[in-house]
Amino acid sequence: MQRFVLGFIVAILVLAAVGLAVVFTGAFNVAASVPHTGLETWVLSTTMRNSVRRHAEGIAVPASIGEDQVREGFAQYRQSCVYCHGGPGVDPADWAQGFTPEPPFLPDTVRRWRPQDLFWIVKNGIKMTAMPAFGGHLDDRQIWGVVGFIQRLPDMPAETYERLGREADQPAQPGGTGAPSSAATPGG
Ligand code: HEC
């Protein structure tokens, strides 16, 4: 029994020494250019999925998200998300492929999540990945608009995404007098 206890203590000390050696010698490679191993990927993605689901518990999903809100969500997506996540007919930026983990192509993955999960992810971001927290500068109503928009991505044709972009770039009142007349919109 005494030998067992002694062996147990030695094992713990060896593990602690290995852990400290990894921290202090720089043996672990933090390069983003080296992908996670299969085991690391499993641990990180399983932890992430379960953490999001647990923390999103109790978030009240609004009965409906207004069209104006969704349109604002699109504007936000085009401004802040598409470079990393891509969109219908739009590839992510080249540099976004340099992140580890690589940002997922949202039109393919968004259906895996409940609306409250999506809200939580956008608001809080995901630690130790490139996914930022947007809760610091978007209010809950704006975040639900983003959620409403990204939930439509899987069914959205590329033409629709492009048209939304064109409409957002155009002045709201084509017949208005105050708009700059040099707008480069042929065939008005
Ligand atoms: C700088 C890059 C970057 C930007 C900008 C960014 N994200 Fe992310 N996002 C990531 C990465 C990386 C992950 C993957 C994290 C992981 O696998 O744990 C992620 C994960 C997600 C997920 C979970 C998807 C899944 O299938 O796991 C959602 C939803 C999401 N982001 C939405 C958004 C929205 C909406 C915006 C804009 C408001 C945004 N992201 C902006 C990098 C980014």
PDB file of C-alpha atoms and ligand atoms in Angstrom:
ATOM      1  CA  MET A   1       0.000   0.000   0.000  1.00  0.00           C
ATOM      2  CA  GLN A   2       2.803   2.391   0.913  1.00  0.00           C
ATOM      3  CA  ARG A   3       4.535   1.594  -2.375  1.00  0.00           C
ATOM      4  CA  PHE A   4       1.306   2.317  -4.243  1.00  0.00           C
ATOM      5  CA  VAL A   5       0.934   5.732  -2.590  1.00  0.00           C
ATOM      6  CA  LEU A   6       4.579   6.529  -3.269  1.00  0.00           C
ATOM      7  CA  GLY A   7       4.192   5.503  -6.940  1.00  0.00           C
ATOM      8  CA  PHE A   8       1.086   7.682  -7.227  1.00  0.00           C
ATOM      9  CA  ILE A   9       2.898  10.735  -5.830  1.00  0.00           C
ATOM     10  CA  VAL A  10       5.878  10.189  -8.143  1.00  0.00           C
ATOM     11  CA  ALA A  11       3.544   9.898 -11.140  1.00  0.00           C
ATOM     12  CA  ILE A  12       1.876  13.216 -10.250  1.00  0.00           C
ATOM     13  CA  LEU A  13       5.251  14.940  -9.809  1.00  0.00           C
ATOM     14  CA  VAL A  14       6.460  13.634 -13.186  1.00  0.00           C
ATOM     15  CA  LEU A  15       3.269  14.860 -14.886  1.00  0.00           C
ATOM     16  CA  ALA A  16       3.629  18.291 -13.250  1.00  0.00           C
ATOM     17  CA  ALA A  17       7.300  18.450 -14.338  1.00  0.00           C
ATOM     18  CA  VAL A  18       6.358  17.577 -17.938  1.00  0.00           C
ATOM     19  CA  GLY A  19       3.602  20.226 -17.874  1.00  0.00           C
ATOM     20  CA  LEU A  20       5.973  22.912 -16.570  1.00  0.00           C
ATOM     21  CA  ALA A  21       8.642  21.876 -19.078  1.00  0.00           C
ATOM     22  CA  VAL A  22       6.152  22.389 -21.923  1.00  0.00           C
ATOM     23  CA  VAL A  23       5.264  25.843 -20.549  1.00  0.00           C
ATOM     24  CA  PHE A  24       8.839  27.021 -19.956  1.00  0.00           C
ATOM     25  CA  THR A  25      10.913  25.378 -22.725  1.00  0.00           C
ATOM     26  CA  GLY A  26       8.758  26.518 -25.655  1.00  0.00           C
ATOM     27  CA  ALA A  27       8.459  22.922 -26.857  1.00  0.00           C
ATOM     28  CA  PHE A  28       4.789  23.395 -27.811  1.00  0.00           C
ATOM     29  CA  ASN A  29       4.526  24.930 -31.276  1.00  0.00           C
ATOM     30  CA  VAL A  30       2.019  27.821 -31.229  1.00  0.00           C
ATOM     31  CA  ALA A  31       2.349  28.441 -34.996  1.00  0.00           C
ATOM     32  CA  ALA A  32      -1.058  29.036 -36.606  1.00  0.00           C
ATOM     33  CA  SER A  33       0.463  27.638 -39.807  1.00  0.00           C
ATOM     34  CA  VAL A  34       0.586  24.171 -38.209  1.00  0.00           C
ATOM     35  CA  PRO A  35      -2.913  22.643 -38.025  1.00  0.00           C
ATOM     36  CA  HIS A  36      -4.231  21.135 -34.773  1.00  0.00           C
ATOM     37  CA  THR A  37      -3.769  17.376 -34.468  1.00  0.00           C
ATOM     38  CA  GLY A  38      -6.865  15.180 -34.659  1.00  0.00           C
ATOM     39  CA  LEU A  39      -7.000  14.879 -30.864  1.00  0.00           C
ATOM     40  CA  GLU A  40      -6.630  18.641 -30.322  1.00  0.00           C
ATOM     41  CA  THR A  41      -9.352  19.306 -32.880  1.00  0.00           C
ATOM     42  CA  TRP A  42     -11.701  16.873 -31.162  1.00  0.00           C
ATOM     43  CA  VAL A  43     -11.040  18.318 -27.675  1.00  0.00           C
ATOM     44  CA  LEU A  44     -11.377  21.942 -28.805  1.00  0.00           C
ATOM     45  CA  SER A  45     -14.448  21.530 -31.000  1.00  0.00           C
ATOM     46  CA  THR A  46     -16.290  19.311 -28.514  1.00  0.00           C
ATOM     47  CA  THR A  47     -15.530  21.724 -25.669  1.00  0.00           C
ATOM     48  CA  MET A  48     -16.662  24.649 -27.803  1.00  0.00           C
ATOM     49  CA  ARG A  49     -19.928  23.005 -28.871  1.00  0.00           C
ATOM     50  CA  ASN A  50     -20.908  21.953 -25.360  1.00  0.00           C
ATOM     51  CA  SER A  51     -19.863  25.258 -23.830  1.00  0.00           C
ATOM     52  CA  VAL A  52     -21.950  27.264 -26.315  1.00  0.00           C
ATOM     53  CA  ARG A  53     -25.012  25.058 -25.795  1.00  0.00           C
ATOM     54  CA  ARG A  54     -24.752  25.306 -22.042  1.00  0.00           C
ATOM     55  CA  HIS A  55     -24.167  29.044 -21.896  1.00  0.00           C
ATOM     56  CA  ALA A  56     -26.947  29.754 -24.413  1.00  0.00           C
ATOM     57  CA  GLU A  57     -29.474  27.946 -22.213  1.00  0.00           C
ATOM     58  CA  GLY A  58     -32.126  30.394 -21.009  1.00  0.00           C
ATOM     59  CA  ILE A  59     -31.623  32.995 -23.774  1.00  0.00           C
ATOM     60  CA  ALA A  60     -35.116  34.017 -24.908  1.00  0.00           C
ATOM     61  CA  VAL A  61     -35.512  33.759 -28.683  1.00  0.00           C
ATOM     62  CA  PRO A  62     -37.675  36.593 -30.076  1.00  0.00           C
ATOM     63  CA  ALA A  63     -40.958  35.424 -31.648  1.00  0.00           C
ATOM     64  CA  SER A  64     -39.983  37.131 -34.897  1.00  0.00           C
ATOM     65  CA  ILE A  65     -37.120  39.159 -36.315  1.00  0.00           C
ATOM     66  CA  GLY A  66     -38.267  42.108 -38.447  1.00  0.00           C
ATOM     67  CA  GLU A  67     -37.241  42.554 -42.094  1.00  0.00           C
ATOM     68  CA  ASP A  68     -35.528  45.870 -41.296  1.00  0.00           C
ATOM     69  CA  GLN A  69     -33.571  44.162 -38.546  1.00  0.00           C
ATOM     70  CA  VAL A  70     -32.501  41.375 -40.946  1.00  0.00           C
ATOM     71  CA  ARG A  71     -31.427  43.985 -43.509  1.00  0.00           C
ATOM     72  CA  GLU A  72     -29.274  45.679 -40.884  1.00  0.00           C
ATOM     73  CA  GLY A  73     -27.965  42.205 -40.055  1.00  0.00           C
ATOM     74  CA  PHE A  74     -26.927  41.808 -43.689  1.00  0.00           C
ATOM     75  CA  ALA A  75     -25.096  45.170 -43.610  1.00  0.00           C
ATOM     76  CA  GLN A  76     -23.272  44.050 -40.484  1.00  0.00           C
ATOM     77  CA  TYR A  77     -22.430  40.689 -42.041  1.00  0.00           C
ATOM     78  CA  ARG A  78     -21.030  42.307 -45.169  1.00  0.00           C
ATOM     79  CA  GLN A  79     -19.002  44.733 -43.085  1.00  0.00           C
ATOM     80  CA  SER A  80     -17.677  42.406 -40.363  1.00  0.00           C
ATOM     81  CA  CYS A  81     -18.131  38.711 -41.115  1.00  0.00           C
ATOM     82  CA  VAL A  82     -17.914  37.841 -44.807  1.00  0.00           C
ATOM     83  CA  TYR A  83     -14.106  38.188 -44.976  1.00  0.00           C
ATOM     84  CA  CYS A  84     -13.735  35.355 -42.505  1.00  0.00           C
ATOM     85  CA  HIS A  85     -16.867  33.280 -43.169  1.00  0.00           C
ATOM     86  CA  GLY A  86     -17.666  33.821 -46.846  1.00  0.00           C
ATOM     87  CA  GLY A  87     -21.222  34.049 -48.160  1.00  0.00           C
ATOM     88  CA  PRO A  88     -23.377  32.904 -51.086  1.00  0.00           C
ATOM     89  CA  GLY A  89     -21.096  33.330 -54.114  1.00  0.00           C
ATOM     90  CA  VAL A  90     -18.406  35.042 -52.002  1.00  0.00           C
ATOM     91  CA  ASP A  91     -15.174  33.360 -50.917  1.00  0.00           C
ATOM     92  CA  PRO A  92     -13.556  34.317 -47.617  1.00  0.00           C
ATOM     93  CA  ALA A  93     -10.438  36.535 -47.862  1.00  0.00           C
ATOM     94  CA  ASP A  94      -7.183  34.657 -48.539  1.00  0.00           C
ATOM     95  CA  TRP A  95      -5.785  35.675 -45.165  1.00  0.00           C
ATOM     96  CA  ALA A  96      -8.775  34.115 -43.370  1.00  0.00           C
ATOM     97  CA  GLN A  97      -7.399  30.719 -44.375  1.00  0.00           C
ATOM     98  CA  GLY A  98      -4.362  31.501 -42.221  1.00  0.00           C
ATOM     99  CA  PHE A  99      -6.319  31.192 -38.969  1.00  0.00           C
ATOM    100  CA  THR A 100      -6.186  28.014 -36.883  1.00  0.00           C
ATOM    101  CA  PRO A 101      -8.938  26.897 -36.621  1.00  0.00           C
ATOM    102  CA  GLU A 102     -10.027  28.157 -40.029  1.00  0.00           C
ATOM    103  CA  PRO A 103     -13.351  30.050 -39.898  1.00  0.00           C
ATOM    104  CA  PRO A 104     -16.135  27.744 -41.129  1.00  0.00           C
ATOM    105  CA  PHE A 105     -18.094  28.596 -44.297  1.00  0.00           C
ATOM    106  CA  LEU A 106     -21.271  29.695 -42.512  1.00  0.00           C
ATOM    107  CA  PRO A 107     -23.814  28.866 -45.250  1.00  0.00           C
ATOM    108  CA  ASP A 108     -22.769  25.215 -44.743  1.00  0.00           C
ATOM    109  CA  THR A 109     -22.631  25.136 -40.944  1.00  0.00           C
ATOM    110  CA  VAL A 110     -25.209  27.575 -39.574  1.00  0.00           C
ATOM    111  CA  ARG A 111     -27.959  24.910 -39.450  1.00  0.00           C
ATOM    112  CA  ARG A 112     -26.039  22.979 -36.797  1.00  0.00           C
ATOM    113  CA  TRP A 113     -26.906  25.632 -34.224  1.00  0.00           C
ATOM    114  CA  ARG A 114     -30.070  26.765 -32.449  1.00  0.00           C
ATOM    115  CA  PRO A 115     -30.904  30.505 -32.751  1.00  0.00           C
ATOM    116  CA  GLN A 116     -29.908  31.109 -29.106  1.00  0.00           C
ATOM    117  CA  ASP A 117     -26.525  29.433 -29.784  1.00  0.00           C
ATOM    118  CA  LEU A 118     -25.910  31.731 -32.766  1.00  0.00           C
ATOM    119  CA  PHE A 119     -26.881  34.761 -30.672  1.00  0.00           C
ATOM    120  CA  TRP A 120     -24.495  33.713 -27.895  1.00  0.00           C
ATOM    121  CA  ILE A 121     -21.590  33.067 -30.313  1.00  0.00           C
ATOM    122  CA  VAL A 122     -21.946  36.437 -32.066  1.00  0.00           C
ATOM    123  CA  LYS A 123     -22.334  38.301 -28.784  1.00  0.00           C
ATOM    124  CA  ASN A 124     -19.493  36.615 -26.884  1.00  0.00           C
ATOM    125  CA  GLY A 125     -17.079  35.311 -29.510  1.00  0.00           C
ATOM    126  CA  ILE A 126     -14.969  32.164 -29.046  1.00  0.00           C
ATOM    127  CA  LYS A 127     -11.843  32.267 -26.927  1.00  0.00           C
ATOM    128  CA  MET A 128      -8.514  31.215 -28.480  1.00  0.00           C
ATOM    129  CA  THR A 129      -9.919  31.440 -32.004  1.00  0.00           C
ATOM    130  CA  ALA A 130     -10.250  34.366 -34.402  1.00  0.00           C
ATOM    131  CA  MET A 131     -14.002  34.643 -33.640  1.00  0.00           C
ATOM    132  CA  PRO A 132     -14.508  38.107 -32.074  1.00  0.00           C
ATOM    133  CA  ALA A 133     -17.143  39.110 -29.481  1.00  0.00           C
ATOM    134  CA  PHE A 134     -19.527  41.631 -31.051  1.00  0.00           C
ATOM    135  CA  GLY A 135     -21.472  42.294 -27.838  1.00  0.00           C
ATOM    136  CA  GLY A 136     -19.196  45.236 -27.028  1.00  0.00           C
ATOM    137  CA  HIS A 137     -20.548  47.400 -29.826  1.00  0.00           C
ATOM    138  CA  LEU A 138     -23.778  45.757 -31.053  1.00  0.00           C
ATOM    139  CA  ASP A 139     -26.897  45.748 -28.895  1.00  0.00           C
ATOM    140  CA  ASP A 140     -29.088  42.633 -28.545  1.00  0.00           C
ATOM    141  CA  ARG A 141     -31.553  43.842 -31.174  1.00  0.00           C
ATOM    142  CA  GLN A 142     -28.750  44.274 -33.712  1.00  0.00           C
ATOM    143  CA  ILE A 143     -27.320  40.861 -32.860  1.00  0.00           C
ATOM    144  CA  TRP A 144     -30.711  39.209 -33.413  1.00  0.00           C
ATOM    145  CA  GLY A 145     -30.753  40.928 -36.810  1.00  0.00           C
ATOM    146  CA  VAL A 146     -27.411  39.295 -37.637  1.00  0.00           C
ATOM    147  CA  VAL A 147     -28.773  35.940 -36.433  1.00  0.00           C
ATOM    148  CA  GLY A 148     -31.925  36.392 -38.555  1.00  0.00           C
ATOM    149  CA  PHE A 149     -29.726  37.096 -41.553  1.00  0.00           C
ATOM    150  CA  ILE A 150     -27.239  34.252 -41.137  1.00  0.00           C
ATOM    151  CA  GLN A 151     -30.080  31.748 -40.663  1.00  0.00           C
ATOM    152  CA  ARG A 152     -31.105  32.541 -44.255  1.00  0.00           C
ATOM    153  CA  LEU A 153     -27.618  31.917 -45.684  1.00  0.00           C
ATOM    154  CA  PRO A 154     -28.034  28.173 -46.437  1.00  0.00           C
ATOM    155  CA  ASP A 155     -30.974  28.814 -48.803  1.00  0.00           C
ATOM    156  CA  MET A 156     -29.749  32.116 -50.244  1.00  0.00           C
ATOM    157  CA  PRO A 157     -28.780  32.162 -53.954  1.00  0.00           C
ATOM    158  CA  ALA A 158     -25.639  34.129 -54.813  1.00  0.00           C
ATOM    159  CA  GLU A 159     -27.766  36.574 -56.851  1.00  0.00           C
ATOM    160  CA  THR A 160     -29.806  37.482 -53.780  1.00  0.00           C
ATOM    161  CA  TYR A 161     -26.689  38.193 -51.721  1.00  0.00           C
ATOM    162  CA  GLU A 162     -25.339  40.330 -54.536  1.00  0.00           C
ATOM    163  CA  ARG A 163     -28.635  42.198 -54.967  1.00  0.00           C
ATOM    164  CA  LEU A 164     -28.791  42.996 -51.243  1.00  0.00           C
ATOM    165  CA  GLY A 165     -25.301  44.476 -51.567  1.00  0.00           C
ATOM    166  CA  ARG A 166     -26.305  46.600 -54.558  1.00  0.00           C
ATOM    167  CA  GLU A 167     -29.437  47.840 -52.771  1.00  0.00           C
ATOM    168  CA  ALA A 168     -27.425  48.715 -49.676  1.00  0.00           C
ATOM    169  CA  ASP A 169     -24.983  50.733 -51.791  1.00  0.00           C
ATOM    170  CA  GLN A 170     -27.700  52.708 -53.527  1.00  0.00           C
ATOM    171  CA  PRO A 171     -29.146  55.867 -52.017  1.00  0.00           C
ATOM    172  CA  ALA A 172     -32.530  55.070 -50.461  1.00  0.00           C
ATOM    173  CA  GLN A 173     -34.383  57.673 -52.577  1.00  0.00           C
ATOM    174  CA  PRO A 174     -33.363  57.418 -56.242  1.00  0.00           C
ATOM    175  CA  GLY A 175     -35.672  60.363 -57.099  1.00  0.00           C
ATOM    176  CA  GLY A 176     -34.493  62.477 -54.169  1.00  0.00           C
ATOM    177  CA  THR A 177     -32.871  65.843 -54.808  1.00  0.00           C
ATOM    178  CA  GLY A 178     -30.223  65.726 -52.100  1.00  0.00           C
ATOM    179  CA  ALA A 179     -28.398  62.618 -53.355  1.00  0.00           C
ATOM    180  CA  PRO A 180     -25.115  63.145 -55.216  1.00  0.00           C
ATOM    181  CA  SER A 181     -25.935  62.995 -58.928  1.00  0.00           C
ATOM    182  CA  SER A 182     -22.571  61.512 -59.866  1.00  0.00           C
ATOM    183  CA  ALA A 183     -23.671  58.047 -58.699  1.00  0.00           C
ATOM    184  CA  ALA A 184     -22.242  55.424 -61.032  1.00  0.00           C
ATOM    185  CA  THR A 185     -25.465  53.543 -61.590  1.00  0.00           C
ATOM    186  CA  PRO A 186     -25.990  53.153 -65.336  1.00  0.00           C
ATOM    187  CA  GLY A 187     -29.467  52.770 -66.824  1.00  0.00           C
ATOM    188  CA  GLY A 188     -31.429  54.259 -63.905  1.00  0.00           C
TER     189      GLY A 188
HETATM  190  C1  HEC B   1     -11.447  37.358 -37.945  1.00  0.00           C
HETATM  191  C2  HEC B   1     -12.263  36.249 -38.361  1.00  0.00           C
HETATM  192  C3  HEC B   1     -13.694  36.185 -37.952  1.00  0.00           C
HETATM  193  C4  HEC B   1     -14.644  37.183 -38.033  1.00  0.00           C
HETATM  194  C5  HEC B   1     -14.458  38.628 -38.472  1.00  0.00           C
HETATM  195  C6  HEC B   1     -15.890  36.579 -37.642  1.00  0.00           C
HETATM  196  N1  HEC B   1     -15.693  35.259 -37.305  1.00  0.00           N
HETATM  197 FE1  HEC B   1     -17.118  33.925 -36.739  1.00  0.00          FE
HETATM  198  N2  HEC B   1     -15.714  32.502 -36.435  1.00  0.00           N
HETATM  199  C7  HEC B   1     -14.373  32.645 -36.705  1.00  0.00           C
HETATM  200  C8  HEC B   1     -13.685  31.409 -36.394  1.00  0.00           C
HETATM  201  C9  HEC B   1     -12.212  31.143 -36.518  1.00  0.00           C
HETATM  202  C10 HEC B   1     -14.664  30.513 -35.937  1.00  0.00           C
HETATM  203  C11 HEC B   1     -14.464  29.056 -35.528  1.00  0.00           C
HETATM  204  C12 HEC B   1     -14.265  28.906 -34.044  1.00  0.00           C
HETATM  205  C13 HEC B   1     -14.130  27.452 -33.631  1.00  0.00           C
HETATM  206  O1  HEC B   1     -14.076  26.578 -34.493  1.00  0.00           O
HETATM  207  O2  HEC B   1     -14.092  27.189 -32.434  1.00  0.00           O
HETATM  208  C14 HEC B   1     -15.931  31.241 -35.994  1.00  0.00           C
HETATM  209  C15 HEC B   1     -17.140  30.671 -35.635  1.00  0.00           C
HETATM  210  C16 HEC B   1     -18.370  31.285 -35.854  1.00  0.00           C
HETATM  211  C17 HEC B   1     -19.643  30.625 -35.672  1.00  0.00           C
HETATM  212  C18 HEC B   1     -19.850  29.170 -35.293  1.00  0.00           C
HETATM  213  C19 HEC B   1     -19.904  28.440 -36.623  1.00  0.00           C
HETATM  214  C20 HEC B   1     -19.659  26.955 -36.600  1.00  0.00           C
HETATM  215  O3  HEC B   1     -20.153  26.280 -37.487  1.00  0.00           O
HETATM  216  O4  HEC B   1     -18.943  26.483 -35.710  1.00  0.00           O
HETATM  217  C21 HEC B   1     -20.612  31.557 -36.011  1.00  0.00           C
HETATM  218  C22 HEC B   1     -22.126  31.352 -36.021  1.00  0.00           C
HETATM  219  C23 HEC B   1     -19.928  32.774 -36.367  1.00  0.00           C
HETATM  220  N3  HEC B   1     -18.575  32.581 -36.255  1.00  0.00           N
HETATM  221  C24 HEC B   1     -20.564  33.926 -36.783  1.00  0.00           C
HETATM  222  C25 HEC B   1     -19.908  35.118 -37.097  1.00  0.00           C
HETATM  223  C26 HEC B   1     -20.593  36.355 -37.440  1.00  0.00           C
HETATM  224  C27 HEC B   1     -22.096  36.508 -37.583  1.00  0.00           C
HETATM  225  C28 HEC B   1     -19.612  37.281 -37.637  1.00  0.00           C
HETATM  226  C29 HEC B   1     -19.795  38.757 -37.925  1.00  0.00           C
HETATM  227  C30 HEC B   1     -20.717  39.504 -37.082  1.00  0.00           C
HETATM  228  C31 HEC B   1     -18.329  36.631 -37.450  1.00  0.00           C
HETATM  229  N4  HEC B   1     -18.540  35.319 -37.123  1.00  0.00           N
HETATM  230  C32 HEC B   1     -17.094  37.239 -37.618  1.00  0.00           C
HETATM  231  C33 HEC B   1     -13.750  33.770 -37.223  1.00  0.00           C
HETATM  232  C34 HEC B   1     -14.363  34.982 -37.473  1.00  0.00           C
END
